[in-house]
XYZ file of C-alpha atoms in Angstrom:
770
model
C 0.000 0.000 0.000
C 2.890 2.337 0.772
C 4.345 1.883 -2.701
C 1.010 2.533 -4.420
C 0.465 5.631 -2.329
C 3.936 6.845 -3.273
C 3.120 6.230 -6.929
C -0.128 8.212 -6.710
C 1.702 11.058 -4.954
C 4.280 11.078 -7.742
C 1.527 11.263 -10.366
C -0.293 14.094 -8.656
C 2.895 16.092 -8.199
C 3.759 16.180 -11.923
C 2.684 19.080 -14.097
C 1.282 18.737 -17.614
C 4.669 19.664 -19.088
C 6.393 16.973 -17.003
C 3.852 14.349 -18.061
C 4.239 15.327 -21.710
C 8.025 15.008 -21.476
C 7.671 11.610 -19.778
C 5.321 10.441 -22.522
C 7.655 11.607 -25.314
C 11.017 10.537 -23.910
C 10.139 7.740 -21.495
C 11.743 9.417 -18.494
C 11.396 12.450 -16.295
C 13.439 15.420 -17.527
C 16.386 16.243 -15.214
C 15.241 19.840 -15.075
C 12.327 18.697 -12.865
C 14.457 16.682 -10.433
C 13.391 17.371 -6.846
C 16.969 17.683 -5.668
C 17.684 20.707 -7.803
C 15.605 22.963 -10.026
C 18.049 23.275 -12.898
C 17.999 26.688 -14.530
C 17.188 26.630 -18.239
C 17.218 29.137 -21.033
C 13.771 28.830 -22.475
C 12.076 26.047 -24.347
C 14.390 26.458 -27.324
C 17.305 25.059 -25.318
C 15.386 22.871 -22.865
C 16.120 19.637 -24.701
C 19.764 20.599 -25.082
C 20.579 20.829 -21.383
C 22.857 18.082 -20.254
C 21.932 15.919 -17.306
C 23.408 17.716 -14.322
C 24.731 15.869 -11.338
C 22.267 15.839 -8.466
C 24.041 16.308 -5.219
C 23.058 14.886 -1.873
C 23.151 16.684 1.436
C 25.357 15.304 4.162
C 22.431 13.687 5.929
C 21.206 11.954 2.810
C 24.736 10.727 2.079
C 24.712 8.816 5.376
C 21.308 7.255 4.915
C 21.380 6.541 1.162
C 23.175 3.208 1.545
C 20.468 1.878 3.894
C 17.467 2.397 1.648
C 18.743 2.526 -1.948
C 16.833 -0.553 -3.022
C 13.591 0.643 -1.460
C 13.852 3.997 -3.218
C 14.435 2.389 -6.598
C 11.310 0.253 -6.222
C 9.179 3.232 -5.313
C 10.426 5.302 -8.234
C 9.908 2.502 -10.748
C 6.440 1.885 -9.420
C 5.444 5.501 -9.944
C 7.039 5.524 -13.359
C 5.066 2.481 -14.562
C 1.929 3.863 -12.930
C 2.222 7.042 -14.947
C 3.008 5.209 -18.170
C -0.156 3.193 -17.709
C -2.223 6.383 -17.649
C -0.678 7.866 -20.779
C -1.225 6.876 -24.407
C 2.040 5.891 -26.047
C 2.691 4.643 -29.516
C 5.829 2.847 -30.711
C 7.938 4.842 -33.104
C 8.040 3.249 -36.509
C 11.030 3.148 -38.791
C 9.374 5.464 -41.233
C 9.023 8.083 -38.503
C 12.718 7.766 -37.740
C 13.647 8.020 -41.399
C 11.411 10.952 -42.296
C 10.489 13.278 -39.464
C 7.281 15.255 -39.496
C 7.657 18.859 -40.583
C 6.543 20.024 -37.160
C 9.345 18.183 -35.400
C 11.836 19.420 -37.969
C 10.842 23.014 -37.249
C 11.323 22.301 -33.575
C 14.785 20.973 -34.303
C 15.565 24.053 -36.332
C 14.520 26.290 -33.481
C 16.809 24.519 -31.040
C 19.646 26.910 -30.434
C 22.415 24.468 -29.554
C 24.067 21.140 -30.194
C 22.413 18.474 -28.071
C 24.600 16.667 -25.604
C 23.831 13.467 -27.478
C 26.440 14.545 -29.977
C 29.132 15.228 -27.423
C 28.587 12.907 -24.501
C 29.405 9.708 -26.404
C 32.106 9.979 -29.028
C 31.709 6.330 -29.888
C 28.799 4.657 -31.602
C 26.149 6.726 -29.864
C 25.354 4.315 -27.055
C 26.089 5.986 -23.777
C 23.069 8.066 -22.943
C 21.541 5.648 -20.491
C 24.863 4.980 -18.806
C 25.275 8.696 -18.153
C 21.881 8.825 -16.522
C 22.647 5.820 -14.355
C 25.749 7.544 -13.053
C 23.611 10.149 -11.284
C 23.320 9.339 -7.573
C 19.710 8.714 -6.632
C 18.178 10.772 -3.840
C 15.814 9.262 -1.317
C 12.366 10.774 -0.989
C 12.546 10.746 2.762
C 15.772 12.753 2.874
C 15.136 15.170 0.014
C 14.620 18.797 0.965
C 12.751 21.234 -1.213
C 14.645 24.344 -2.331
C 12.612 26.408 0.111
C 13.502 24.096 3.008
C 17.171 24.143 2.024
C 17.090 27.954 1.867
C 15.521 28.320 5.284
C 17.963 25.797 6.751
C 20.970 27.649 5.294
C 19.686 30.957 6.601
C 19.098 29.456 10.009
C 22.661 28.102 10.058
C 24.030 31.458 8.985
C 25.589 30.036 5.825
C 26.116 31.842 2.547
C 23.058 31.852 0.298
C 24.486 34.089 -2.372
C 24.397 31.199 -4.822
C 20.926 30.083 -3.836
C 18.414 29.109 -6.538
C 16.113 31.866 -5.335
C 18.694 34.340 -6.578
C 18.961 32.595 -9.921
C 22.544 31.397 -9.604
C 23.894 27.854 -9.416
C 21.682 25.295 -7.767
C 24.014 22.332 -7.490
C 26.347 21.656 -4.605
C 28.332 24.584 -3.263
C 30.743 24.540 -0.355
C 29.337 26.770 2.382
C 31.276 25.251 5.293
C 34.591 26.970 4.540
C 33.213 30.463 3.957
C 35.037 32.164 6.808
C 38.340 30.404 6.092
C 38.410 31.737 2.511
C 36.927 35.169 3.146
C 39.176 37.976 1.936
C 37.618 40.436 4.365
C 38.401 38.495 7.559
C 41.890 37.176 6.761
C 45.299 38.811 6.870
C 48.602 38.340 5.064
C 50.917 35.745 6.566
C 54.419 37.095 7.052
C 56.148 34.297 5.135
C 53.826 34.703 2.160
C 55.369 38.024 1.218
C 53.649 41.294 0.432
C 52.459 42.100 -3.065
C 52.937 45.800 -2.362
C 56.660 45.339 -1.786
C 57.119 45.177 -5.564
C 57.739 48.540 -7.105
C 54.898 49.647 -9.326
C 57.168 50.150 -12.333
C 58.371 46.537 -12.213
C 55.090 44.832 -11.377
C 52.875 44.299 -14.478
C 49.842 43.621 -12.271
C 50.051 46.941 -10.450
C 51.016 48.782 -13.622
C 47.850 47.597 -15.344
C 45.331 47.768 -12.492
C 46.534 50.997 -10.871
C 46.534 53.101 -14.034
C 43.787 55.711 -13.830
C 42.184 56.457 -17.174
C 40.616 59.821 -17.890
C 37.219 60.548 -19.366
C 38.686 61.751 -22.647
C 40.674 58.520 -23.005
C 37.534 56.453 -22.513
C 35.714 58.565 -25.076
C 38.630 58.150 -27.446
C 38.517 54.358 -27.162
C 34.751 54.362 -27.734
C 34.800 56.511 -30.856
C 38.139 56.391 -32.652
C 39.296 53.397 -34.705
C 42.267 51.335 -33.577
C 45.655 51.789 -35.138
C 47.622 48.673 -35.990
C 51.210 47.619 -36.577
C 52.891 44.352 -37.543
C 55.885 42.483 -36.244
C 57.490 39.095 -36.839
C 58.328 36.826 -33.910
C 60.462 33.673 -34.119
C 57.847 31.203 -32.833
C 54.463 32.937 -33.073
C 55.117 34.332 -36.532
C 53.302 37.428 -37.755
C 51.684 39.523 -35.014
C 49.177 42.332 -35.460
C 49.210 44.838 -32.604
C 46.114 47.082 -32.336
C 45.464 49.913 -29.905
C 43.656 53.222 -29.643
C 45.612 54.894 -26.850
C 49.136 53.601 -27.307
C 51.202 54.872 -30.209
C 52.842 52.622 -32.788
C 55.588 50.596 -31.229
C 57.213 47.350 -32.208
C 56.712 44.453 -29.835
C 59.862 42.423 -29.440
C 60.091 38.867 -28.185
C 62.346 38.313 -25.200
C 65.021 35.847 -26.235
C 65.744 35.018 -22.622
C 63.251 35.130 -19.776
C 64.374 34.921 -16.185
C 61.597 33.713 -13.913
C 62.579 36.317 -11.323
C 62.214 39.124 -13.876
C 58.608 38.163 -14.514
C 57.662 39.196 -10.968
C 55.715 36.005 -10.342
C 54.168 35.587 -6.937
C 56.405 33.851 -4.422
C 55.421 30.135 -4.716
C 55.194 30.203 -8.523
C 58.874 31.046 -9.034
C 59.859 27.667 -7.576
C 56.906 25.517 -8.684
C 56.623 26.585 -12.350
C 59.917 24.996 -13.547
C 58.902 21.695 -11.931
C 55.353 21.709 -13.320
C 56.464 22.681 -16.820
C 59.383 20.252 -16.946
C 57.379 17.699 -18.980
C 57.300 20.012 -22.019
C 60.937 21.033 -21.852
C 62.234 17.524 -22.499
C 60.946 17.686 -26.068
C 62.721 20.981 -26.771
C 66.293 20.758 -28.022
C 68.570 22.895 -25.847
C 66.012 25.497 -24.743
C 67.313 28.999 -24.281
C 65.275 29.374 -21.112
C 65.109 26.576 -18.596
C 61.471 27.009 -17.584
C 59.543 27.993 -20.755
C 59.204 26.422 -24.179
C 59.707 28.870 -27.099
C 55.921 29.064 -27.616
C 55.203 29.575 -23.912
C 57.908 32.212 -23.602
C 56.478 34.380 -26.371
C 52.862 33.882 -25.323
C 53.571 34.600 -21.663
C 55.546 37.700 -22.625
C 52.361 39.119 -24.178
C 50.064 37.802 -21.430
C 52.208 39.328 -18.713
C 51.902 42.732 -20.404
C 48.111 42.385 -19.921
C 47.327 42.806 -23.608
C 44.511 40.828 -25.220
C 45.757 37.777 -27.114
C 44.238 35.831 -30.005
C 46.171 32.691 -30.921
C 44.404 30.692 -33.698
C 46.923 27.849 -33.980
C 46.105 25.816 -30.891
C 46.381 22.101 -31.593
C 45.098 19.494 -29.145
C 47.774 17.045 -30.318
C 50.846 19.257 -30.199
C 50.710 22.519 -28.242
C 47.359 22.396 -26.427
C 48.737 21.452 -23.013
C 51.646 23.880 -23.324
C 49.185 26.725 -23.818
C 46.950 25.513 -20.977
C 49.895 25.556 -18.559
C 50.929 29.043 -19.697
C 47.533 30.673 -19.161
C 47.031 28.821 -15.856
C 50.319 30.304 -14.643
C 49.235 33.794 -15.685
C 45.748 33.473 -14.155
C 47.033 32.069 -10.854
C 49.757 34.717 -10.657
C 47.103 37.405 -11.124
C 44.813 35.958 -8.442
C 47.602 35.494 -5.897
C 48.813 39.058 -6.388
C 45.304 40.502 -6.168
C 44.485 38.550 -3.009
C 47.849 39.345 -1.433
C 47.170 43.039 -2.000
C 43.775 42.752 -0.286
C 45.143 40.776 2.680
C 48.039 43.189 3.080
C 45.672 46.148 3.115
C 43.489 44.323 5.636
C 46.421 44.309 8.031
C 47.139 47.982 7.356
C 43.514 48.934 8.006
C 43.542 46.897 11.205
C 46.648 48.680 12.475
C 45.765 52.183 11.266
C 45.127 55.035 13.643
C 41.555 56.295 14.065
C 40.576 59.027 11.619
C 43.154 58.014 9.007
C 42.054 58.298 5.386
C 41.421 54.815 3.930
C 40.932 55.826 0.305
C 44.395 54.472 -0.532
C 43.207 50.916 0.025
C 41.016 50.551 -3.051
C 42.017 47.076 -4.133
C 38.835 45.190 -5.050
C 36.127 44.933 -7.648
C 32.389 45.087 -7.082
C 32.349 41.291 -6.838
C 35.137 38.865 -5.972
C 35.519 36.677 -9.141
C 38.569 37.886 -11.067
C 39.230 35.166 -13.657
C 36.696 33.414 -15.886
C 37.881 30.369 -17.831
C 35.618 29.054 -20.592
C 36.468 25.491 -21.648
C 34.377 22.986 -23.642
C 34.421 19.815 -21.508
C 34.708 18.673 -17.889
C 38.036 17.017 -18.683
C 39.476 20.447 -19.476
C 38.313 21.798 -16.108
C 39.842 18.762 -14.382
C 43.221 19.391 -16.002
C 43.129 23.098 -15.150
C 42.454 22.408 -11.467
C 45.271 19.845 -11.369
C 47.651 22.417 -12.860
C 46.585 25.057 -10.313
C 47.121 22.611 -7.458
C 50.556 21.644 -8.794
C 51.569 25.292 -9.080
C 50.607 25.944 -5.448
C 52.428 22.932 -3.980
C 56.033 23.904 -3.317
C 57.127 20.294 -2.719
C 55.719 16.872 -1.908
C 56.001 17.516 1.818
C 53.992 20.761 1.674
C 50.681 19.685 0.171
C 48.043 22.379 -0.009
C 44.628 21.859 1.533
C 42.033 21.312 -1.234
C 38.399 21.237 -0.113
C 36.009 18.805 -1.841
C 38.778 17.277 -3.967
C 37.264 13.783 -3.860
C 33.867 15.016 -5.014
C 35.497 16.992 -7.795
C 37.436 13.995 -9.105
C 34.288 11.881 -9.050
C 32.223 14.375 -11.022
C 34.839 15.685 -13.434
C 36.870 12.520 -13.876
C 36.061 9.654 -16.238
C 36.000 5.875 -16.233
C 38.407 4.422 -18.840
C 36.201 1.335 -19.176
C 33.304 3.406 -20.522
C 35.042 3.859 -23.871
C 34.603 1.031 -26.413
C 37.987 -0.736 -26.738
C 37.879 -1.319 -30.509
C 36.876 2.211 -31.490
C 39.259 3.664 -34.099
C 39.240 7.410 -34.590
C 41.819 9.971 -35.808
C 44.423 11.133 -33.323
C 43.069 14.671 -33.193
C 39.614 13.270 -32.330
C 41.061 11.194 -29.485
C 42.881 14.251 -28.136
C 39.820 16.532 -28.227
C 37.346 13.998 -26.812
C 39.553 12.522 -24.096
C 38.100 11.950 -20.638
C 34.764 13.332 -19.428
C 33.193 15.232 -22.335
C 30.065 16.515 -20.618
C 29.647 20.141 -21.744
C 27.255 21.433 -19.064
C 29.207 22.407 -15.946
C 30.467 25.303 -13.868
C 32.562 25.428 -10.713
C 33.899 28.169 -8.497
C 37.456 28.039 -7.135
C 38.643 30.120 -4.195
C 42.368 30.420 -3.471
C 43.745 31.863 -0.266
C 47.446 31.595 0.531
C 48.057 27.850 1.000
C 44.533 26.524 0.517
C 42.118 25.938 -2.350
C 38.345 25.624 -2.132
C 36.490 23.826 -4.907
C 32.737 24.317 -5.392
C 32.968 27.754 -3.823
C 29.858 29.932 -4.315
C 30.436 32.255 -7.258
C 30.456 35.384 -5.100
C 33.163 33.823 -2.912
C 35.285 32.540 -5.804
C 38.444 33.910 -7.364
C 38.315 31.736 -10.488
C 35.228 30.428 -12.275
C 35.662 27.516 -14.686
C 32.636 26.844 -16.882
C 31.420 25.723 -20.265
C 29.455 28.114 -22.487
C 26.260 26.149 -21.800
C 26.975 26.006 -18.069
C 27.460 29.774 -17.804
C 24.501 30.483 -20.103
C 22.046 28.600 -17.885
C 23.103 30.822 -14.972
C 22.926 34.086 -16.908
C 19.503 33.156 -18.267
C 17.525 35.086 -20.826
C 15.728 38.405 -20.684
C 12.394 38.104 -18.918
C 13.347 35.121 -16.763
C 12.948 35.549 -13.017
C 15.803 33.277 -12.002
C 18.889 34.714 -13.637
C 22.090 36.253 -12.390
C 25.183 37.730 -14.026
C 26.388 40.108 -11.312
C 29.319 37.788 -10.597
C 30.695 38.695 -14.042
C 30.862 42.404 -13.202
C 34.509 42.541 -12.116
C 36.146 39.863 -14.273
C 39.709 41.017 -14.924
C 40.950 38.099 -17.065
C 38.707 36.221 -19.488
C 40.181 33.040 -20.985
C 38.308 31.355 -23.843
C 40.113 28.147 -24.722
C 39.361 25.903 -27.736
C 36.980 28.499 -29.178
C 36.581 26.494 -32.389
C 34.706 23.752 -30.508
C 32.018 26.250 -29.489
C 31.212 26.677 -33.186
C 30.255 22.987 -33.098
C 28.271 23.414 -29.849
C 26.432 26.735 -29.847
C 28.211 29.985 -30.621
C 25.227 31.973 -29.333
C 26.222 31.052 -25.779
C 29.597 32.755 -26.240
C 27.969 35.888 -27.648
C 25.462 35.874 -24.779
C 28.320 35.755 -22.281
C 30.166 38.628 -23.959
C 27.047 40.793 -23.742
C 26.713 40.246 -19.973
C 30.318 40.496 -18.801
C 31.611 43.597 -16.968
C 28.191 45.175 -16.442
C 27.290 47.048 -13.271
C 25.759 44.592 -10.769
C 22.107 44.909 -9.823
C 22.851 44.188 -6.146
C 25.702 45.193 -3.847
C 26.309 41.616 -2.572
C 27.768 42.952 0.661
C 30.710 44.769 -0.911
C 32.668 47.394 1.025
C 32.520 50.358 -1.357
C 35.442 52.037 0.384
C 37.643 49.205 -0.960
C 36.278 49.184 -4.536
C 38.542 50.528 -7.291
C 37.331 53.654 -9.040
C 37.525 51.894 -12.410
C 34.806 49.523 -11.235
C 32.654 52.272 -9.759
C 32.905 54.186 -13.041
C 31.814 51.098 -14.969
C 35.117 50.993 -16.830
C 35.898 47.357 -16.014
C 35.735 46.250 -19.653
C 38.592 48.613 -20.545
C 40.845 46.852 -18.017
C 39.765 43.285 -18.776
C 42.326 41.103 -20.497
C 40.915 38.531 -22.945
C 42.923 35.466 -23.945
C 41.386 33.684 -26.928
C 42.750 30.370 -28.183
C 41.431 28.528 -31.212
C 42.482 25.881 -33.725
C 41.470 28.014 -36.707
C 40.744 31.473 -38.048
C 37.013 32.072 -38.329
C 34.992 35.252 -38.932
C 32.789 34.618 -35.886
C 35.783 34.197 -33.589
C 37.482 37.240 -35.134
C 34.313 39.228 -34.523
C 34.347 38.488 -30.796
C 37.979 39.523 -30.527
C 37.477 42.726 -32.542
C 34.086 43.873 -31.203
C 33.997 42.676 -27.586
C 37.561 43.334 -26.411
C 38.263 46.889 -25.224
C 41.538 46.534 -23.329
C 43.174 49.965 -23.083
C 46.634 48.384 -23.434
C 45.723 46.934 -26.817
C 45.265 43.620 -28.624
C 47.750 41.208 -30.166
C 46.560 38.709 -32.784
C 48.606 36.016 -34.510
C 47.885 36.169 -38.264
C 49.884 33.523 -40.119
C 48.602 32.606 -43.574
C 48.487 28.952 -44.728
C 50.868 28.327 -47.614
C 49.767 24.904 -48.883
C 46.337 23.961 -47.529
C 44.741 20.636 -46.625
C 44.176 19.709 -50.291
C 47.782 18.501 -50.307
C 46.837 15.725 -47.841
C 44.400 14.038 -50.231
C 45.748 10.685 -51.417
C 43.064 9.683 -53.929
C 43.158 10.676 -57.592
C 40.268 13.076 -57.748
C 39.312 16.145 -59.801
C 38.208 19.063 -57.626
C 35.930 21.608 -59.321
C 35.678 24.872 -57.347
C 32.687 26.953 -58.443
C 32.448 30.562 -57.340
C 29.044 32.090 -56.642
C 28.363 35.809 -56.553
C 26.710 37.587 -53.623
C 26.249 41.284 -52.890
C 26.641 40.990 -49.111
C 27.438 38.450 -46.438
C 23.767 38.439 -45.443
C 22.618 37.518 -48.953
C 25.213 34.785 -49.499
C 23.014 32.159 -47.790
C 20.166 32.566 -50.253
C 22.586 33.019 -53.161
C 24.312 29.728 -52.340
C 21.017 27.835 -52.139
C 19.797 29.262 -55.433
C 23.123 28.559 -57.125
C 23.048 24.969 -55.899
C 19.460 24.372 -57.017
C 19.859 26.016 -60.427
C 23.421 25.159 -61.462
C 24.777 22.209 -59.461
C 21.912 19.878 -58.587
C 20.641 19.408 -62.193
C 24.023 17.911 -63.115
C 23.602 15.221 -60.454
C 19.939 14.320 -60.957
C 20.799 11.688 -63.555
C 20.816 8.116 -62.211
C 24.380 7.728 -63.508
C 25.524 10.227 -60.851
C 24.528 7.984 -57.956
C 26.298 7.701 -54.589
C 26.488 11.486 -54.165
C 27.343 12.813 -50.696
C 26.441 16.447 -50.010
C 28.516 17.902 -47.145
C 26.638 20.720 -45.364
C 28.395 22.660 -42.554
C 25.323 24.590 -41.336
C 22.403 22.745 -39.763
C 19.975 25.365 -41.050
C 21.213 24.882 -44.610
C 20.810 21.155 -44.064
C 17.159 21.585 -43.030
C 16.516 23.800 -46.036
C 18.045 21.293 -48.446
C 16.266 18.348 -46.875
C 12.903 20.057 -47.163
C 13.636 20.931 -50.795
C 14.650 17.353 -51.591
C 11.413 16.089 -50.039
C 9.394 18.618 -52.011
C 11.093 17.566 -55.264
C 10.664 13.895 -54.337
C 14.348 13.112 -54.844
C 15.775 9.736 -53.896
C 17.859 10.701 -50.858
C 18.635 9.965 -47.231
C 20.103 12.207 -44.553
C 22.287 12.142 -41.443
C 22.660 14.974 -38.946
C 23.778 15.373 -35.341
C 20.218 14.681 -34.102
C 19.701 11.487 -36.125
C 19.208 8.376 -34.005
C 21.696 5.565 -34.210
C 19.288 3.178 -35.952
C 18.480 5.773 -38.604
C 22.198 6.476 -39.123
C 22.939 2.785 -39.724
C 19.992 2.509 -42.098
C 21.030 5.627 -44.062
C 24.620 4.407 -44.400
C 23.422 1.023 -45.652
C 20.995 2.535 -48.198
C 23.719 4.838 -49.492
C 26.349 2.105 -49.770
C 23.998 -0.234 -51.642
C 22.847 2.511 -53.996
C 19.212 2.429 -52.885
C 19.475 6.164 -52.163
C 21.099 8.446 -54.711
C 21.921 11.354 -52.379
C 23.149 11.538 -48.783
C 22.832 14.854 -46.916
C 25.600 14.925 -44.310
C 26.168 17.619 -41.658
C 29.524 18.835 -40.412
C 28.644 18.589 -36.735
C 27.775 14.905 -37.147
C 31.213 14.354 -38.619
C 32.813 16.391 -35.824
C 31.200 14.368 -33.028
C 31.252 10.903 -34.662
C 33.913 10.796 -37.407
C 32.334 7.788 -39.122
C 33.786 6.597 -42.413
C 31.024 6.803 -45.023
C 31.478 4.078 -47.622
C 30.161 4.081 -51.160
C 30.935 7.698 -52.095
C 31.528 8.307 -55.799
C 30.545 11.967 -56.063
C 31.188 14.709 -53.527
C 29.507 18.083 -53.226
C 30.739 20.558 -50.627
C 27.746 22.866 -50.225
C 30.116 25.147 -48.302
C 33.771 24.854 -47.365
C 34.330 22.986 -44.066
C 34.987 24.897 -40.863
C 37.981 22.641 -40.146
C 40.257 22.488 -43.159
C 41.395 18.918 -42.432
C 37.777 17.758 -42.744
C 38.082 18.474 -46.475
C 40.897 15.961 -46.943
C 39.221 13.475 -44.580
C 35.976 13.470 -46.550
C 37.772 13.246 -49.895
C 39.915 10.338 -48.685
C 36.726 8.443 -47.794
C 36.365 7.653 -51.495
C 39.099 5.059 -51.189
C 37.091 3.242 -48.468
C 35.152 1.451 -51.241
C 37.638 0.928 -54.025
C 35.671 -0.829 -56.746
C 37.797 0.168 -59.710
C 35.669 3.141 -60.746
C 38.188 5.858 -59.870
C 37.646 7.636 -63.164
C 34.035 8.390 -62.282
C 34.826 10.106 -59.003
C 33.979 13.804 -58.853
C 34.195 16.591 -56.291
C 32.414 19.949 -56.545
C 32.980 22.807 -54.091
C 30.900 25.988 -53.780
C 32.604 29.124 -52.492
C 32.216 32.899 -52.463
C 34.468 35.846 -51.760
C 33.291 35.752 -48.136
C 34.881 32.292 -47.699
C 38.436 33.579 -48.173
C 39.773 32.246 -44.856
C 38.271 28.789 -45.304
C 39.398 28.658 -48.938
C 42.975 29.598 -48.001
C 43.058 26.813 -45.409
C 42.083 24.293 -48.120
C 44.043 25.392 -51.213
C 46.656 27.804 -49.821
C 46.939 31.577 -49.826
C 48.407 31.988 -53.324
C 45.729 29.945 -55.073
C 43.047 31.684 -53.018
C 44.135 35.097 -54.280
C 43.995 33.863 -57.880
C 40.591 32.186 -57.450
C 38.998 35.262 -55.883
C 40.420 37.757 -58.379
C 40.070 35.677 -61.516
C 37.363 36.454 -64.070
C 36.679 32.734 -64.346
C 34.148 31.278 -61.935
C 35.294 27.655 -62.267
C 38.697 26.305 -61.194
C 39.948 22.726 -61.456
C 42.515 20.917 -59.293
C 43.520 17.278 -59.572
C 44.980 15.385 -56.616
C 46.494 11.935 -56.284
C 48.935 9.976 -58.409
C 50.093 11.288 -61.762
């Protein structure tokens, strides 16, 4: 009777929206979990939210082992009870193969890449395992958000990150609040004093203590930036842009002494040890603690200029770069906190009536560094680097709060990956470890201790994914949203920016629109300690942005050019590709590049579609031109083409990032056997799966790939089914003058200039054996 009653209570507690989701997907959506009310960004992204970890309170942790089995029975009983009351119909194969137009429009309106594409890089069979990894909460020990709020307030704990305020709703460490409070702690004598460094030799104080004038701010807002170029040994061609600073040539330091960099005390001794793994691969390094790439990058970072480096490679230099920016971020945080703690001691010892205006050393909120990374594995590696940099030796381990919980939630199980899965090396490097892309965590650092899962308003560093930070910021009109913690960010690090193009670039743009705004609440700040630059709402002019990507892309360039206002200036690496990925194609294949004309970048989408329908598709309608794969980078172009193919009743099949595994296998089989003449194939599916499509005889690139090496990968798939018909293979590529960067990455800079300036609209290249 108790189980039935529990089932009826479960039914009555569900809303219509919850019941509809349960009927459609066969499970309750994680956003309605009783343990946490996960923030979401409107219905357009509701189905794209990844399953968050539900965290248990300390009491429930103790009692969960005693009644796990009983809880499971009760939940299953209610689940089957609800299913019995709802009408369900099995999904037929035809529904999987050809979706209804209504569902397709819903897919089109979804603003981001579903976690189905990123959580399982294998054969698409890990969704249920991820859900089973979530610790189950017992009904008897579960508190409602209101009860948890009242309990926290009664205990006097920090509720700044409470769901009622629209911030994070998962586990946050509230026990160590006083230990990591900047206001109530003082500088230890052996830690050294940040203020002992002379201002002219300390890049941190030089940058943060400079007082801009109104006319300089107006100048940066209205006048265009002036630029200059310089050539560095390792980075190559640099473009330096600034409004305030006059033209001056940046020179790379051939030798860098760690002591000259004015690193905070522990980092001078720990950095050479932590970075030793990269130095072994460098032949006779000039400097004993930096690789040539790190030395030049850190030279620019330490000058507090914005940096855009578009040549990050997960296989070669990715970890080098991660270590370099972690060193810079930690050095900044330690110096900033040391300044606050030192001034705390001075204020404590000051005489009554003394002016305290000299002690302005804080922002409007505490978070100073925001790191945007794509996957949990990246956050795990960053935290490990920070810990290593703080530990002077094996005997002096730093105290890290909640380290075990962090490893459990951000680590991965090696056995989860299929053993026989073969993927390219770059794929293995990008999708290593835990690839969940919905997370955020606050990190507080105070002298010799680190606090993981710190509430945002008590954190020094915030590590998050674009989706994780977007669900906190929310959308306009939502009641539960918060972005005040972004008001005083002094260093913004966006790593692996190219991956966000495959997830949802809108999340990055949404973040850039909400960073460094005046907070809506004071959050208990002492205004007598707040810097004038923050009170004047000039934070964005002091913020340093470090942007790392694997490629040059107009959308990434736009963020760097339009959302970075650093008064010191920006430095971008602009090396042009000389050969292009077309040189990596091993099959003998004619490549026909066809240029289309468009008046503006806004009209190129319609111009490309019309050009394809009128000029390209008629040549492939004949049955002789079977086994034609159409590579489509944009999902919206894919939807448009698919709807057109259905309207014209063409013999085709399609695969995209949302296609179910059974439908993918069926489409691949139809295409290989020639039952379907065309295969529509999206770039994001290839990015997340990297399947080898067999049976290709004709290739059409509806648009040039975002990743240049995808072009050679797709072309080399033709050799997967070598049936002696090499002479019939064809490849057609559509491009416009707005695709100059992508075209240069494929064919090289010299050929790109000829193809864009030539009066001819068709260009032919032949690859493979002579």
